[in-house]
Short mmCIF file of C-alpha atoms in Angstrom, two decimals:
data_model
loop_
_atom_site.label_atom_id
_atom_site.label_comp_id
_atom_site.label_asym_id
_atom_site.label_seq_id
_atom_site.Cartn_x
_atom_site.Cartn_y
_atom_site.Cartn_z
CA UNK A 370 -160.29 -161.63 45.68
CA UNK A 371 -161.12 -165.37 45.14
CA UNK A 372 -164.15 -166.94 46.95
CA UNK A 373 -162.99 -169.06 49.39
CA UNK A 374 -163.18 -172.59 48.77
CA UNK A 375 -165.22 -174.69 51.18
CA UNK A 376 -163.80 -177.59 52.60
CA UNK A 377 -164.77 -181.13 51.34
CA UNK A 378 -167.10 -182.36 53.38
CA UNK A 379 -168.72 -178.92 55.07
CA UNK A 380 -170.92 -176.46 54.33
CA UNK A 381 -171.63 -172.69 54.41
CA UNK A 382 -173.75 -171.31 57.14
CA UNK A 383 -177.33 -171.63 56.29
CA UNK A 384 -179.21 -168.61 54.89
CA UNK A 385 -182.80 -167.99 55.45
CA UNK A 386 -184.83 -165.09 53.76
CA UNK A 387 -188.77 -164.39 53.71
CA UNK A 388 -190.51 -164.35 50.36
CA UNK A 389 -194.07 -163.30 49.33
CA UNK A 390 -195.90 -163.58 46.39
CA UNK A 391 -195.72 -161.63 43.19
CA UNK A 392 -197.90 -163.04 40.50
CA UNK A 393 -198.08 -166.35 38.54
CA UNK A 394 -196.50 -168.62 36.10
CA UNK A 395 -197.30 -169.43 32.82
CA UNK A 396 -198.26 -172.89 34.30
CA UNK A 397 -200.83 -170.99 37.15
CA UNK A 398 -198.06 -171.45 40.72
CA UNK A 399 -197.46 -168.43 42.59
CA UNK A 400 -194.24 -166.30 42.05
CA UNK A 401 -192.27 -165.52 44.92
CA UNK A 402 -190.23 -162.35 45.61
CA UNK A 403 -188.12 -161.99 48.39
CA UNK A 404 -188.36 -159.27 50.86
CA UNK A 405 -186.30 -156.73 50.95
CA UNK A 406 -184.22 -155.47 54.39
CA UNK A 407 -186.75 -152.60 54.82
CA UNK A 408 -189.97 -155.09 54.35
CA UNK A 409 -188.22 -157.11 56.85
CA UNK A 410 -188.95 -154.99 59.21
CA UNK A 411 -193.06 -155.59 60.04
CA UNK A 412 -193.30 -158.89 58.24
CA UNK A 413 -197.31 -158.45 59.13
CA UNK A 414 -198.11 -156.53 56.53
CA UNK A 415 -198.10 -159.29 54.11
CA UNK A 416 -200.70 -161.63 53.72
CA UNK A 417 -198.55 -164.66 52.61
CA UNK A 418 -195.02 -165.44 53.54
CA UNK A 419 -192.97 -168.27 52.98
CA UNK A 420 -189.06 -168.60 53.98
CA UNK A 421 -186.56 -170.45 52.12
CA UNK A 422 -183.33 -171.58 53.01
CA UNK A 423 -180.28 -172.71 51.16
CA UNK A 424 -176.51 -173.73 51.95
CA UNK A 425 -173.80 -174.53 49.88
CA UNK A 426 -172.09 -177.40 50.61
CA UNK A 427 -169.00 -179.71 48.86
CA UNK A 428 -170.01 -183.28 48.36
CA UNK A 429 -168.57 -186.69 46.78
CA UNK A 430 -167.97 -185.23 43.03
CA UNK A 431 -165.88 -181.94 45.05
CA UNK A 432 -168.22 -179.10 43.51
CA UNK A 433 -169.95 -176.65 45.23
CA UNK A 434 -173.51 -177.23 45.09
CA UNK A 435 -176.73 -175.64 46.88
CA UNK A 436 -179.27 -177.46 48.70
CA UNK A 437 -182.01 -175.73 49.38
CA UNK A 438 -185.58 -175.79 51.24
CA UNK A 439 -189.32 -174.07 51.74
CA UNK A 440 -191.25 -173.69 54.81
CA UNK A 441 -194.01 -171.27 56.41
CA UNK A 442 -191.53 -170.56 59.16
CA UNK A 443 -187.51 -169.75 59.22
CA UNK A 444 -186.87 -172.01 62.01
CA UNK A 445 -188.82 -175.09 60.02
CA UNK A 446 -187.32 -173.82 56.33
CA UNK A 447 -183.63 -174.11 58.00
CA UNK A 448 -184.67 -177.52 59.64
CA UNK A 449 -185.87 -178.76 56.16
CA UNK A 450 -182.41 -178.29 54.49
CA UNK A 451 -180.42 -179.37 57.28
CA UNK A 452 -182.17 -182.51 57.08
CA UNK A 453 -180.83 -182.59 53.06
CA UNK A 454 -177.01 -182.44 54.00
CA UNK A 455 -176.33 -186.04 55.52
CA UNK A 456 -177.24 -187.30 52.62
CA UNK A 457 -175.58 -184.98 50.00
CA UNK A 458 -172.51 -184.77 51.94
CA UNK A 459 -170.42 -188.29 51.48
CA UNK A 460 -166.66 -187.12 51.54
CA UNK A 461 -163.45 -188.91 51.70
CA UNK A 462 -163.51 -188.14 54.90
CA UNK A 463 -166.61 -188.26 57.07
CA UNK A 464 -166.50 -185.48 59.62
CA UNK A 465 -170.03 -186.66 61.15
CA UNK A 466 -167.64 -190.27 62.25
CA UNK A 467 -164.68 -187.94 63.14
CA UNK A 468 -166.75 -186.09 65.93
CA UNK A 469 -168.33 -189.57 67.33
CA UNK A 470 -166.53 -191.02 70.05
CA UNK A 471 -164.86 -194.32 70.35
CA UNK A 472 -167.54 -195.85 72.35
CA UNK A 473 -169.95 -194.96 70.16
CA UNK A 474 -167.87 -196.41 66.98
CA UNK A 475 -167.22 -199.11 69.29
CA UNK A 476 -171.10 -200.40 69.32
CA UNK A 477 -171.39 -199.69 65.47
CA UNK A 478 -168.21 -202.43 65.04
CA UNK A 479 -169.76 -204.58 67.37
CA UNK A 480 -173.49 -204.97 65.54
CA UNK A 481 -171.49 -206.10 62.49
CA UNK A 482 -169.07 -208.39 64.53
CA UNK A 483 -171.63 -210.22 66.32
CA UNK A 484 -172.68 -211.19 63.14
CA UNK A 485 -169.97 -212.59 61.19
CA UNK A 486 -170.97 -216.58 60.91
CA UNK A 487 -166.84 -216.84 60.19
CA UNK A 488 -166.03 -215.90 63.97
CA UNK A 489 -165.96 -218.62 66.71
CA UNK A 490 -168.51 -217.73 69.73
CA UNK A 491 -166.02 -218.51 72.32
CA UNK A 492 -163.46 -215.78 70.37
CA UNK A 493 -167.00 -213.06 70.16
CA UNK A 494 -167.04 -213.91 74.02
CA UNK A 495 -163.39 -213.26 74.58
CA UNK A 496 -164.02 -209.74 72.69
CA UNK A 497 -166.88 -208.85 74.58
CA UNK A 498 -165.39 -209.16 77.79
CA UNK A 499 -161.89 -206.89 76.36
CA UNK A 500 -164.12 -204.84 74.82
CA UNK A 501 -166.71 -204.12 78.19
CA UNK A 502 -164.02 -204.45 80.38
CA UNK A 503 -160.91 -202.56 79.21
CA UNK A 504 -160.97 -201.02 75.65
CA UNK A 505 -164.48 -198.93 76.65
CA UNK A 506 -163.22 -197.77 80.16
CA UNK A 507 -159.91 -196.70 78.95
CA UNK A 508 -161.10 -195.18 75.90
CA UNK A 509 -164.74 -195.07 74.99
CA UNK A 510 -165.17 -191.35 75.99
CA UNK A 511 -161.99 -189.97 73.45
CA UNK A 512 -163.58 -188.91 69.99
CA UNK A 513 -162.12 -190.95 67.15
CA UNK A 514 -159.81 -188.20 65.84
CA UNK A 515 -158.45 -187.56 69.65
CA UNK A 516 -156.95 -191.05 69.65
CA UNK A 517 -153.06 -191.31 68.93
CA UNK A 518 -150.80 -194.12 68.58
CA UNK A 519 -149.16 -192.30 71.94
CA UNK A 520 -152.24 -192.37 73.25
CA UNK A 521 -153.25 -195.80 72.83
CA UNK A 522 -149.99 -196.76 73.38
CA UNK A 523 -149.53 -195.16 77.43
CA UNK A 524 -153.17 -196.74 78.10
CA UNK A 525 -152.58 -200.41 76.88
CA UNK A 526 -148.67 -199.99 78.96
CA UNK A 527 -151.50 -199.30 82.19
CA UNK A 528 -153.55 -202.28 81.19
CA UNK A 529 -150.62 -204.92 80.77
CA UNK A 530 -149.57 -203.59 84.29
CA UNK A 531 -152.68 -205.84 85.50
CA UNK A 532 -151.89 -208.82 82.81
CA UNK A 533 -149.76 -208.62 79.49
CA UNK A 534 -152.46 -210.72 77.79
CA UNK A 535 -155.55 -207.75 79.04
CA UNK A 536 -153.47 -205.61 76.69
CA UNK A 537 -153.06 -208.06 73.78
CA UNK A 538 -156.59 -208.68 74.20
CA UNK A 539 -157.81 -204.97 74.64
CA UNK A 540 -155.22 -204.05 71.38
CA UNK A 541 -156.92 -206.60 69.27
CA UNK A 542 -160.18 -205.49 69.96
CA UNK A 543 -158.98 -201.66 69.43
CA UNK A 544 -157.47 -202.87 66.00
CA UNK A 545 -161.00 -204.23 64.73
CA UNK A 546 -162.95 -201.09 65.99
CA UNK A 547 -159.90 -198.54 64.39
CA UNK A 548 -160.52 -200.72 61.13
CA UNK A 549 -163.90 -200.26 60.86
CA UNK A 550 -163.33 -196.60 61.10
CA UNK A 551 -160.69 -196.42 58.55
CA UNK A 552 -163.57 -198.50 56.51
CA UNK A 553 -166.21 -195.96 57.17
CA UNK A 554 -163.63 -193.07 56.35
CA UNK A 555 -164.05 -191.60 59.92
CA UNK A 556 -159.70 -191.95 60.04
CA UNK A 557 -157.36 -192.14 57.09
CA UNK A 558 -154.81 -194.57 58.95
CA UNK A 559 -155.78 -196.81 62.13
CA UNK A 560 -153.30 -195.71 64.87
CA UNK A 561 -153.16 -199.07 66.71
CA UNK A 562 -150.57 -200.20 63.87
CA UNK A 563 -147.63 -198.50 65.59
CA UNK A 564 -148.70 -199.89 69.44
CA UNK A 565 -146.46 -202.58 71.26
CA UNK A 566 -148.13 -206.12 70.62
CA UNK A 567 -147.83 -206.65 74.45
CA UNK A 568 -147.00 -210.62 73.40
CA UNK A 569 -146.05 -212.26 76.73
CA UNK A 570 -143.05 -214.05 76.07
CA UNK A 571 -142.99 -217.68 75.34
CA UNK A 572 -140.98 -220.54 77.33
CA UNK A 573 -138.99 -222.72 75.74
CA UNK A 574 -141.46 -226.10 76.32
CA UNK A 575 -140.68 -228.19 78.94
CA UNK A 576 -141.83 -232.03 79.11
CA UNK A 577 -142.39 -234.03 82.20
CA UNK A 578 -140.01 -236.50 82.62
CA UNK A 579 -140.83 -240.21 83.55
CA UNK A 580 -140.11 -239.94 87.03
CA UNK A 581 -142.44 -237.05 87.47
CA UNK A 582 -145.34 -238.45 85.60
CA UNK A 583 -144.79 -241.42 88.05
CA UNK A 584 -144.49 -239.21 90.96
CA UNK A 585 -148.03 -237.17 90.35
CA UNK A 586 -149.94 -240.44 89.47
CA UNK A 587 -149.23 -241.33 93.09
CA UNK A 588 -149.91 -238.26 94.49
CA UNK A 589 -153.78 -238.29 92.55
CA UNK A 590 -153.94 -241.63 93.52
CA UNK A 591 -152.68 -241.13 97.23
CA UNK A 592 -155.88 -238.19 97.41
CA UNK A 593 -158.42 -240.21 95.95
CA UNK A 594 -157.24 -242.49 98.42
CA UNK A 595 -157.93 -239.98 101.04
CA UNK A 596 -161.98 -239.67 100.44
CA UNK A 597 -163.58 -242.11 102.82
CA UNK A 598 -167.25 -241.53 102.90
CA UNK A 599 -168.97 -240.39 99.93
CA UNK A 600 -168.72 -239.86 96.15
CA UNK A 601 -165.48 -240.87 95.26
CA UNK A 602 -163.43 -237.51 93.98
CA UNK A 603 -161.50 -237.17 91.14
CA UNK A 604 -162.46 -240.33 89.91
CA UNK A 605 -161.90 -239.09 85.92
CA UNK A 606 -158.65 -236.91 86.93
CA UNK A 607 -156.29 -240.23 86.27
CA UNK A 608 -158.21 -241.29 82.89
CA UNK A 609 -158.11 -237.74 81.21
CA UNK A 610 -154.44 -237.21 82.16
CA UNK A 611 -153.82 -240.34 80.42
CA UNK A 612 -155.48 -239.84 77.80
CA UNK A 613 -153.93 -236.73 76.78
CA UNK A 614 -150.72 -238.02 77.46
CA UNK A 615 -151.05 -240.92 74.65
CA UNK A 616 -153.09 -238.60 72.01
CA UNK A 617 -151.35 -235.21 73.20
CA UNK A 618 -155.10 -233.74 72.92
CA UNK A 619 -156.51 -231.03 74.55
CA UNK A 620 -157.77 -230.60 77.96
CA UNK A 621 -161.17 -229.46 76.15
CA UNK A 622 -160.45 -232.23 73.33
CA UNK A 623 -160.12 -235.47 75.94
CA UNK A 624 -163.31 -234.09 77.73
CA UNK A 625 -165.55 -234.16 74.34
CA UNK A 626 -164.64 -237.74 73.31
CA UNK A 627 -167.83 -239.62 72.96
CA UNK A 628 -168.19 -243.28 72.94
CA UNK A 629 -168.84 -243.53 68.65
CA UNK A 630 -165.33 -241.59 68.70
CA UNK A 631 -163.58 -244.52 70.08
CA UNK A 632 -163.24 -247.88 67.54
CA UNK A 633 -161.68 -250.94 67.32
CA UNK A 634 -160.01 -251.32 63.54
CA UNK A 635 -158.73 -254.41 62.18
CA UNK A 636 -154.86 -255.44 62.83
CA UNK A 637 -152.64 -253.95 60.48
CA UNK A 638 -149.83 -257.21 60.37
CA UNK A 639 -148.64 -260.27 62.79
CA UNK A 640 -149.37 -260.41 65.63
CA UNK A 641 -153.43 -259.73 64.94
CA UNK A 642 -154.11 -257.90 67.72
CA UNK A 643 -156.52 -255.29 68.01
CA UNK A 644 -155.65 -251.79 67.53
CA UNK A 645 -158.25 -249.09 68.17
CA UNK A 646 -158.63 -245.36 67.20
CA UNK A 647 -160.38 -242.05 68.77
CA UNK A 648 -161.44 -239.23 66.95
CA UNK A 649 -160.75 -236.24 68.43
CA UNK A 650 -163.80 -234.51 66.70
CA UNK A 651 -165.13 -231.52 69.46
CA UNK A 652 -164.14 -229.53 72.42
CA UNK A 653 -166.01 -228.52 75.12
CA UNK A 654 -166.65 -224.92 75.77
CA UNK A 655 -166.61 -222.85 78.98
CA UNK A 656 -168.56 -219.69 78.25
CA UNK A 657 -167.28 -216.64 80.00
CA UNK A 658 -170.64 -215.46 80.72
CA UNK A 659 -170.92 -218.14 83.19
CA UNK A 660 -173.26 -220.26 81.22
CA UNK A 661 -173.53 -223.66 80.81
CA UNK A 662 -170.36 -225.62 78.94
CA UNK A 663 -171.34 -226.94 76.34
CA UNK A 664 -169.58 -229.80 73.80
CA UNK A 665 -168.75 -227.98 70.12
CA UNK A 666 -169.14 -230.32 67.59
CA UNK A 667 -165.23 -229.52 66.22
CA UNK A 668 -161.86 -228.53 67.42
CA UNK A 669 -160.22 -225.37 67.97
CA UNK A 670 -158.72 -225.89 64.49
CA UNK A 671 -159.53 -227.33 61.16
CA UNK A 672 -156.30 -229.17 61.69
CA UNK A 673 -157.45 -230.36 65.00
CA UNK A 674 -159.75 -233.33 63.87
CA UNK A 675 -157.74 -236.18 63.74
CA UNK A 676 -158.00 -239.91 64.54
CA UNK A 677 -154.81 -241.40 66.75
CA UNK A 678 -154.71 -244.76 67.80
CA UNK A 679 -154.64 -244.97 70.94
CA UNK A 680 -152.85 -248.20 73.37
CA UNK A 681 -155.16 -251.32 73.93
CA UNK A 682 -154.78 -250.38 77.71
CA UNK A 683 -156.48 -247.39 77.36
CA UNK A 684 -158.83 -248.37 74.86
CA UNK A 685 -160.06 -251.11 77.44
CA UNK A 686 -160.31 -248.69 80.39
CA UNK A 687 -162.45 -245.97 77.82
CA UNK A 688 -165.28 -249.00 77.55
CA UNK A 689 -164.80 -249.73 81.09
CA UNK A 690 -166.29 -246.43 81.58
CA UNK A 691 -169.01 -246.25 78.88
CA UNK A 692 -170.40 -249.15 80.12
CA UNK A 693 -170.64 -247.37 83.70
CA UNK A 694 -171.00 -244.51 82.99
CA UNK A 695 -174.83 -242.18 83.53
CA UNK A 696 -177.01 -241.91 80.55
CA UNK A 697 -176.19 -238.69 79.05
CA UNK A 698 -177.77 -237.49 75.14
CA UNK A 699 -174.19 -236.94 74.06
CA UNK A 700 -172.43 -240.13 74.46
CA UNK A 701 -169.59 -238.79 76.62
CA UNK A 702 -166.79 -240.80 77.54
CA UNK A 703 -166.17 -238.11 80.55
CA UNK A 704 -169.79 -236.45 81.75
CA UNK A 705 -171.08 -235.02 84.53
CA UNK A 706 -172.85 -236.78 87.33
CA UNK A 707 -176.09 -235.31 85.68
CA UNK A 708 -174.76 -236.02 81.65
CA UNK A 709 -173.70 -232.92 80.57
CA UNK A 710 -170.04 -232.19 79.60
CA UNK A 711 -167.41 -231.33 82.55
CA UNK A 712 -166.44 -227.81 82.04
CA UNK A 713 -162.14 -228.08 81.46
CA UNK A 714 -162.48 -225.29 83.87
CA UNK A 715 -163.25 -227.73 86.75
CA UNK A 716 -161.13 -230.36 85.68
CA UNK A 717 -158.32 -227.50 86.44
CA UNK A 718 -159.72 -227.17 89.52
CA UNK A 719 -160.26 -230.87 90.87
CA UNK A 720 -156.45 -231.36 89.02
CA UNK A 721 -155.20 -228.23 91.87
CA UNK A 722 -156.95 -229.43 94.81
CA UNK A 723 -155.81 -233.27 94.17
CA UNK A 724 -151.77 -231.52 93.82
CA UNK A 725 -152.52 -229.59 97.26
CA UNK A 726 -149.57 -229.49 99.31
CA UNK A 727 -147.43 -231.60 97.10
CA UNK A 728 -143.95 -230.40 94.87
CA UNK A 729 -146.55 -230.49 92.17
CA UNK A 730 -148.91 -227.73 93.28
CA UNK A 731 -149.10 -224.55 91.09
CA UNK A 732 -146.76 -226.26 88.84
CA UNK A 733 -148.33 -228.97 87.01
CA UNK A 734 -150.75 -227.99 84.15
CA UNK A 735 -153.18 -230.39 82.08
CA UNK A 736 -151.39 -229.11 78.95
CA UNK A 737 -148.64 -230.76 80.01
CA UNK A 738 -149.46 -233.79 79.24
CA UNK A 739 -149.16 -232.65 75.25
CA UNK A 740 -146.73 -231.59 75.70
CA UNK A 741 -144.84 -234.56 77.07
CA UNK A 742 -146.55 -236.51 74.25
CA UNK A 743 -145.02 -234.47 71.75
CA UNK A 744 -141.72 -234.10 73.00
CA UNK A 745 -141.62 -237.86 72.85
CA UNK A 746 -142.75 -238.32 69.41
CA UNK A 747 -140.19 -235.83 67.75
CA UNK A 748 -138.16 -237.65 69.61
CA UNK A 749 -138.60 -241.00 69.00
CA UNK A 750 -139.87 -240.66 65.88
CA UNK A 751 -140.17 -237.02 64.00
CA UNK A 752 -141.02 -233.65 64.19
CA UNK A 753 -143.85 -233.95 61.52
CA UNK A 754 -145.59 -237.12 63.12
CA UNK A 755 -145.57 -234.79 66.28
CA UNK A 756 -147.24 -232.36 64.30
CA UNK A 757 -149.53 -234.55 62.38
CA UNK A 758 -150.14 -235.93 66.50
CA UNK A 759 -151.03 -232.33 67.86
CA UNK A 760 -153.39 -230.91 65.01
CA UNK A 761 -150.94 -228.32 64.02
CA UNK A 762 -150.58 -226.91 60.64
CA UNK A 763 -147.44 -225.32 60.99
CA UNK A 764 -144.85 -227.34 62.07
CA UNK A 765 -143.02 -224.04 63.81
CA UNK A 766 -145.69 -224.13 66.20
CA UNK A 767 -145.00 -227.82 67.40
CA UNK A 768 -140.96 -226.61 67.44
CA UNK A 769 -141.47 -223.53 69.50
CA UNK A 770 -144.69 -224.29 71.44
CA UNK A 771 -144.53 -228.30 72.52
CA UNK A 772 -141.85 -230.57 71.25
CA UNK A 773 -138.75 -229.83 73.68
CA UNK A 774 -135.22 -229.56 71.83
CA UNK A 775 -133.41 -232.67 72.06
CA UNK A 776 -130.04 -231.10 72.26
CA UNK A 777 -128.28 -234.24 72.04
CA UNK A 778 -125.94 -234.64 68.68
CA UNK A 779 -124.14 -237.51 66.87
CA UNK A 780 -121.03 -239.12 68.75
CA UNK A 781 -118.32 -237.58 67.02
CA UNK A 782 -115.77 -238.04 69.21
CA UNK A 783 -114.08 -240.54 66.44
CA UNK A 784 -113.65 -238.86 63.20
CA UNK A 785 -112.79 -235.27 65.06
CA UNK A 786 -110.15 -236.99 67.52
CA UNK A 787 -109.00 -238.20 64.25
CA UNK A 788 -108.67 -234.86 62.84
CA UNK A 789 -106.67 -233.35 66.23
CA UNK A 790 -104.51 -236.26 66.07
CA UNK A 791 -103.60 -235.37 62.44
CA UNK A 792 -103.73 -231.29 63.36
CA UNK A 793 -100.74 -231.97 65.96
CA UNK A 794 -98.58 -234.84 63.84
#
């Protein structure tokens, strides 16, 4: 009968026998013969005794080999050649990653990903916070091999019951660590491939029309109104909105601009007035650690640093503010009361409080504002200067995402009641 073939990657039992010595070498070392069962028996009878032990094992080349070690004691000779195997055994498949658990594989991803100068730190924060606060408390005690595309799929349905985009987030994060596996051959195939994507479904976009954009400019202005001892509130909620609305920026984008970022360029024909630009060149940050915001020195996309021109009554009301603005390192056009950049997170805010109690509350989002800006540049002019306006590089995004459908067509009314006219003669 055969021998039977040890599987790649694993090793026979390990063998230990006692040896003693039996003479000498041409070269003057010791030669060792091993005990037999009956010497076994009272082991003190021998002055010297040394143990070996040896396992056969299949490595990266598929053959059976021996690895084997030498030690005054069994328990230290069987330690010895234990200690050999990691390192002989590299297999196709590791079994040493199949056995560790997610978690574990998890924190291995994680020291790599953290380092990868290619990644944004706001996208390593979002990751962090999926990975701490769903993907290891769902999953992080399942060994790698345990983990199905069932599996994975029934836990990410229980995290999209809280919010689709937990699950998108949570998948993503699952997809990197299930990679790295595959990479370290833990897994041949990475089961978050057959999942749900757990995509929350997009809205047609929407612009505001004229009569609303008039309608919330009096409600801001009607609140501010309302403040009638101290600071004055909201005071940059009117300027921002505006100034998204005529570059179709960012909420992050319009609260970076610095005071270099706005110019005055020369007039381009008759009549010479001035024309002025701003370069939408950073974003500001909200960490989700809680930290400080913080301006980036780009925008969320290579695509996203542009220079619009901007109207004359805008530009004018921009200087009007750097000139009273606090002394801040930065330059910004939109600071802090103590110079640092306002977080877009309480812009939101001071944006829902000043909508309180008006057909505008809960409704009415910053982004809107670009959206409005886009819609009115397909429509007035194209789809591609709309894209060229937003920073996009795909002009599907600007279709699907900002610029609403016109869904008004050519009067045809002419040539076709021509064409009944002749259908019925």
């Amino acid at each position: 009968m055969p021998r039977e073939r040890i599987p790649l990657g694993t090793w026979t039992t390990v063998k230990a026998h006692p040896y003693t010595p039996n003479g000498t070498k041409k070269n003057g070392s010791k030669k060792w013969r091993r005990l037999t069962a009956e010497e076994q028996k009272d082991l003190k009878q021998f002055s010297e005794i040394r143990w070996r032990a040896s396992v056969y094992y299949r490595g990266k080349n598929g053959h059976r080999q021996r690895a084997e070690a030498w030690a005054p004691s069994r328990a230290a000779a069987i330690r010895a050649v234990n200690k050999k195997l990691p390192d002989r055994v590299d297999t196709a498949l590791n079994i040493r990653e199949q056995k560790t658990t997610v978690e574990h594989m998890a924190m291995k991803w994680w020291t790599f990903y953290e380092k990868e100068d290619s990644a944004r730190k706001q996208t390593k924060d979002t990751y962090k916070d999926a990975l701490d606060r769903h993907v290891l408390p769902h999953f992080g005690g399942y060994t790698i091999q345990e983990v199905t595309t069932g599996l994975l799929t029934d836990k990410l349905r229980q995290i999209a019951e809280g919010a689709p985009s937990n699950a998108w987030f949570a998948r993503v994060v699952l997809k990197h660590i299930f990679t790295f596996a595959v990479r370290r051959d833990a897994i041949e195939n990475n089961p978050v491939e057959g999942t749900p994507t757990f995509k929350t479904k997009s809205e047609a976009p929407v612009a505001a029309t004229l009569e609303q954009l008039q309608q919330v400019r009096k409600v801001i202005m009607d609140w501010q109104a309302g403040q009638t001892f101290g600071p004055a509130r909201g005071e940059k909620l009117l300027d921002v909105l505006d100034l998204m609305l005529v570059v179709a920026c960012r909420t992050g984008e319009a609260l970076a601009v610095r005071a270099q970022d706005l110019q005055q360029v020369a007039p381009e024909r008759i009549p010479f007035a001035p024309r002025y630009t701003i370069a939408l060149s950073g974003t500001v940050i909200s960490p989700r650690d809680g930290s400080t915001p913080y301006r980036q020195a780009h925008p969320k996309t290579k695509a996203g640093f542009r220079t619009p021109y901007i109207p004359a009554e805008m530009a004018h009301r921009l200087f009007a503010r750097i000139k009273n603005n606090p002394a801040n390192d930065e330059g910004l056009i939109f600071p802090t009361r103590d110079g640092r950049p306002m977080s877009p997170n309480n812009f939101r805010s001071a944006l829902r409080r000043a909508l309180k109690g008006s057909e505008f509350e809960g409704a009415l989002k910053p982004y809107l504002m670009r959206k409005t800006a886009a819609t009115e540049v397909a429509h007035e002019m194209s789809i591609e200067e709309a894209r060229v306006l937003l920073g996009h590089t795909d002009r599907r995004t600007t279709e699907k995402f900002y610029a609403e459908h016109d869904v008004s067509v050519p009067d045809t009314s002419a040539v076709l009641g021509d064409l009944l006219k002749r259908a019925r003669s």
